[in-house]
Short mmCIF file of C-alpha atoms in Angstrom, two decimals:
data_model
loop_
_atom_site.label_atom_id
_atom_site.label_comp_id
_atom_site.label_asym_id
_atom_site.label_seq_id
_atom_site.Cartn_x
_atom_site.Cartn_y
_atom_site.Cartn_z
CA MET A 1125 69.39 126.39 88.81
CA ASN A 1126 67.84 125.22 92.09
CA LYS A 1127 64.30 124.95 90.69
CA ILE A 1128 64.66 121.29 89.76
CA GLY A 1129 60.95 120.73 89.10
CA ASP A 1130 60.85 123.49 86.50
CA LEU A 1131 64.16 122.58 84.89
CA VAL A 1132 63.29 118.96 84.15
CA LYS A 1133 60.25 120.14 82.15
CA ARG A 1134 62.26 122.40 79.87
CA PRO A 1135 63.14 121.07 76.40
CA ILE A 1136 66.77 120.20 75.71
CA LYS A 1137 68.65 121.47 72.65
CA GLU A 1138 69.90 118.26 71.09
CA GLY A 1139 72.88 120.00 69.50
CA SER A 1140 74.18 121.08 72.90
CA LEU A 1141 74.53 117.46 73.99
CA LEU A 1142 77.15 116.80 71.31
CA TYR A 1143 79.76 118.75 73.29
CA PHE A 1144 79.69 116.02 75.95
CA ILE A 1145 81.02 116.33 79.50
CA SER A 1146 84.64 117.03 80.32
CA ILE A 1147 85.35 114.20 82.78
CA LEU A 1148 88.43 115.66 84.42
CA HIS A 1149 86.83 119.06 84.87
CA ALA A 1150 83.65 117.45 86.17
CA TRP A 1151 85.66 116.15 89.14
CA ILE A 1152 87.27 119.54 89.67
CA ARG A 1153 84.02 121.53 89.42
CA CYS A 1154 82.27 119.23 91.91
CA LEU A 1155 85.22 119.61 94.28
CA GLU A 1156 85.10 123.39 94.04
CA CYS A 1157 81.33 123.45 94.48
CA CYS A 1158 81.60 121.41 97.69
CA LEU A 1159 84.44 123.59 98.97
CA HIS A 1160 82.51 126.82 98.34
CA ILE A 1161 79.48 125.43 100.14
CA SER A 1162 81.60 124.38 103.12
CA TYR A 1163 83.18 127.87 103.31
CA ARG A 1164 79.70 129.42 103.58
CA LEU A 1165 78.10 127.07 106.07
CA THR A 1166 78.30 129.64 108.86
CA ILE A 1167 76.60 132.41 106.85
CA LYS A 1168 74.51 130.30 104.44
CA HIS A 1169 74.60 132.81 101.62
CA SER A 1170 75.33 132.00 98.00
CA TYR A 1171 77.25 135.14 97.04
CA GLY A 1172 79.50 135.34 100.05
CA ALA A 1173 79.72 137.95 102.79
CA TYR A 1174 78.04 141.34 102.74
CA SER A 1175 78.73 142.67 106.23
CA ALA A 1176 82.04 142.76 108.08
CA GLU A 1177 80.75 140.15 110.53
CA GLN A 1178 79.71 137.78 107.73
CA LYS A 1179 83.05 138.25 106.03
CA LYS A 1180 84.87 137.43 109.25
CA LYS A 1181 82.80 134.28 109.80
CA MET A 1182 83.31 133.14 106.22
CA ASN A 1183 87.08 133.70 106.35
CA GLU A 1184 87.34 131.82 109.62
CA GLN A 1185 85.28 128.93 108.25
CA GLU A 1186 87.35 128.79 105.06
CA LYS A 1187 90.59 128.75 107.04
CA GLU A 1188 89.25 126.00 109.32
CA VAL A 1189 88.12 123.82 106.40
CA LYS A 1190 91.46 124.19 104.64
CA GLU A 1191 93.36 123.32 107.82
CA ASN A 1192 91.12 120.30 108.46
CA LEU A 1193 91.65 118.97 104.93
CA LYS A 1194 95.38 119.58 105.18
CA GLU A 1195 95.75 117.76 108.51
CA GLY A 1196 93.11 115.08 107.93
CA LEU A 1197 93.68 114.13 104.29
CA GLY A 1198 96.89 115.94 103.34
CA LEU A 1199 95.01 118.07 100.79
CA HIS A 1200 96.18 121.63 100.06
CA VAL A 1201 93.03 122.96 98.41
CA ASP A 1202 92.62 126.36 96.74
CA LYS A 1203 96.34 127.13 96.79
CA VAL A 1204 97.89 129.16 93.97
CA LYS A 1205 100.65 127.20 92.25
CA PRO A 1206 104.20 128.59 92.12
CA GLY A 1207 104.54 130.98 89.23
CA GLY A 1208 101.05 132.40 89.70
CA TYR A 1209 99.22 130.16 87.21
CA GLY A 1210 96.41 127.80 88.17
CA ASN A 1211 95.77 126.33 91.59
CA THR A 1212 96.06 123.00 93.35
CA ASN A 1213 92.49 121.90 92.59
CA ASP A 1214 93.25 119.19 90.05
CA GLY A 1215 91.95 115.72 89.18
CA ASN A 1216 94.06 113.88 91.75
CA MET A 1217 93.02 116.29 94.48
CA SER A 1218 89.35 115.80 93.55
CA ARG A 1219 89.56 112.01 93.62
CA ARG A 1220 91.18 112.05 97.03
CA PHE A 1221 88.56 114.48 98.31
CA PHE A 1222 85.68 112.17 97.30
CA GLU A 1223 87.49 108.91 98.09
CA ASN A 1224 86.25 108.72 101.68
CA PRO A 1225 82.96 110.70 101.89
CA SER A 1226 82.38 110.10 105.60
CA ARG A 1227 85.84 111.39 106.53
CA THR A 1228 85.55 114.35 104.16
CA ALA A 1229 82.16 115.18 105.67
CA GLU A 1230 83.69 115.31 109.14
CA LEU A 1231 86.40 117.70 107.98
CA THR A 1232 84.19 120.03 105.93
CA GLY A 1233 80.79 119.90 107.62
CA LEU A 1234 79.10 118.67 104.44
CA ASN A 1235 76.56 115.86 104.26
CA ALA A 1236 78.27 112.45 103.92
CA ILE A 1237 75.43 110.86 101.93
CA PHE A 1238 75.47 113.73 99.44
CA LEU A 1239 79.23 113.42 99.00
CA GLU A 1240 78.89 109.68 98.45
CA ARG A 1241 76.24 110.21 95.78
CA VAL A 1242 78.40 112.76 93.96
CA ARG A 1243 81.34 110.34 94.10
CA VAL A 1244 79.23 107.55 92.58
CA ILE A 1245 78.06 109.82 89.75
CA LEU A 1246 81.62 110.90 88.93
CA VAL A 1247 82.87 107.30 89.00
CA VAL A 1248 80.10 106.20 86.62
CA LEU A 1249 80.91 109.07 84.24
CA SER A 1250 84.59 108.10 84.33
CA SER A 1251 83.82 104.45 83.65
CA MET A 1252 84.73 102.92 80.32
CA PHE A 1253 81.79 100.50 80.47
CA VAL A 1254 78.18 100.95 79.38
CA ALA A 1255 75.89 102.04 82.21
CA ASP A 1256 72.13 101.72 82.77
CA ILE A 1257 71.21 105.19 81.54
CA GLU A 1258 67.70 105.41 83.00
CA ALA A 1259 68.85 104.20 86.43
CA PHE A 1260 71.69 106.71 86.27
CA ARG A 1261 69.26 109.49 85.28
CA ALA A 1262 67.05 108.76 88.30
CA TYR A 1263 70.08 108.65 90.59
CA CYS A 1264 71.36 112.01 89.33
CA LEU A 1265 67.94 113.63 89.63
CA GLU A 1266 67.54 112.42 93.20
CA THR A 1267 71.01 113.79 93.99
CA ALA A 1268 70.03 117.16 92.51
CA ARG A 1269 66.93 117.25 94.70
CA GLN A 1270 69.03 116.34 97.73
CA TYR A 1271 71.40 119.19 96.87
CA VAL A 1272 68.50 121.65 96.90
CA ASP A 1273 67.11 120.23 100.15
CA LEU A 1274 70.47 120.54 101.90
CA TYR A 1275 71.91 123.69 100.35
CA SER A 1276 69.04 125.65 98.81
CA TRP A 1277 70.81 128.88 99.78
CA TYR A 1278 73.72 128.14 97.43
CA TRP A 1279 72.86 128.37 93.73
CA MET A 1280 73.93 125.28 91.85
CA PRO A 1281 76.86 126.03 89.50
CA CYS A 1282 76.25 125.50 85.78
CA ALA A 1283 78.83 122.70 85.58
CA VAL A 1284 77.19 120.79 88.45
CA HIS A 1285 73.76 121.40 86.91
CA LYS A 1286 75.00 119.90 83.64
CA ILE A 1287 76.28 116.79 85.44
CA LEU A 1288 73.23 116.18 87.62
CA LEU A 1289 70.51 116.99 85.10
CA HIS A 1290 72.01 116.26 81.69
CA ALA A 1291 74.75 113.65 82.13
CA ALA A 1292 72.34 110.80 81.31
CA ASP A 1293 71.23 112.56 78.10
CA GLU A 1294 74.85 113.00 77.06
CA MET A 1295 75.59 109.35 77.79
CA LYS A 1296 72.65 108.42 75.57
CA VAL A 1297 73.93 110.29 72.50
CA ALA A 1298 77.62 109.50 73.03
CA PRO A 1299 79.02 106.92 70.54
CA VAL A 1300 81.05 105.27 73.33
CA PRO A 1301 81.04 105.44 77.14
CA ILE A 1302 81.96 108.99 78.16
CA GLY A 1303 84.89 107.72 80.20
CA LEU A 1304 86.62 106.85 76.92
CA LEU A 1305 86.35 110.50 75.86
CA SER A 1306 88.21 111.83 78.89
CA GLU A 1307 90.74 114.61 78.32
CA GLU A 1308 93.09 113.28 81.02
CA PRO A 1309 95.50 111.62 78.54
CA LEU A 1310 95.94 115.00 76.82
CA GLU A 1311 96.37 116.79 80.13
CA SER A 1312 99.06 114.31 81.18
CA CYS A 1313 101.11 115.25 78.09
CA HIS A 1314 101.48 118.93 78.97
CA LYS A 1315 104.91 118.52 80.57
CA LYS A 1316 106.13 116.50 77.60
CA LEU A 1317 104.78 119.10 75.18
CA LYS A 1318 106.62 121.89 76.97
CA HIS A 1319 109.85 119.87 77.06
CA TYR A 1320 109.70 118.86 73.38
CA ARG A 1321 108.81 122.36 72.23
CA LYS A 1322 111.68 123.90 74.20
CA HIS A 1323 114.42 121.38 73.35
CA HIS A 1324 113.43 119.44 70.23
CA THR A 1325 111.68 121.80 67.81
CA ARG A 1326 112.77 124.36 65.27
CA LEU A 1327 111.82 127.83 66.40
CA CYS A 1328 112.21 129.49 63.00
CA ASN A 1329 108.46 129.36 62.29
CA ARG A 1330 105.26 127.88 63.70
CA THR A 1331 104.75 125.27 60.97
CA ALA A 1332 108.21 123.78 61.43
CA GLY A 1333 107.87 123.87 65.21
CA ASN A 1334 104.51 122.08 65.24
CA THR A 1335 105.77 119.51 62.73
CA ASP A 1336 108.75 118.68 64.95
CA LEU A 1337 106.50 118.59 68.01
CA LEU A 1338 104.09 116.06 66.46
CA ARG A 1339 106.97 113.93 65.23
CA GLY A 1340 108.49 113.93 68.69
CA LEU A 1341 105.20 112.81 70.24
CA LEU A 1342 104.86 110.02 67.67
CA VAL A 1343 108.39 108.80 68.39
CA ALA A 1344 107.70 108.88 72.14
CA LYS A 1345 104.48 106.90 71.59
CA LEU A 1346 106.24 104.27 69.45
CA CYS A 1347 109.01 103.91 72.02
CA SER A 1348 106.50 103.43 74.85
CA VAL A 1349 104.60 100.76 72.86
CA SER A 1350 107.73 98.83 71.89
#
């Protein structure tokens, strides 16, 4: 994934572009990529620690980064949520992480210019307006090259590769700006879905339950519009 020169020459499967980019998860994957790089800055190894000394250094660095983000930005990153499902790395956490790149760079040891470029890319992808695709492509490619120059020892995750090398292609084939295809509205309904299913649906069979659930959501939507 770090051989940018070779990757840009490879042909793209047009059908793969129709899946588009998950905007919310793009923010989260970039956050996690940056966190994992910052945890490994003392050992500079992609797959983590091999020796006891490397493991100790990595654990100390991870603890320091988490404490810095907690005290400096109020971010509790990589924490398991109560109940044992998921963690605290969500969309809001990601936006706050990239909101002030210079401050985040001080707390994590990452490059501020790189963080700023990632933030710009994510903001453009989240935008509901038409962007200059070729300018965006060049910006993403330059960011990918900067990533390799700075952190060649950490293999670029597939999700980050997709954003930096193929986001412009996906924007080109998308019928509307990708920001309009964000899954965040669906994600924001999860609490409502759980509440409606528990208190306002028939539990005799799945068809009846889903019918009541959809009707409840439609009623809620109509009430919010009126």
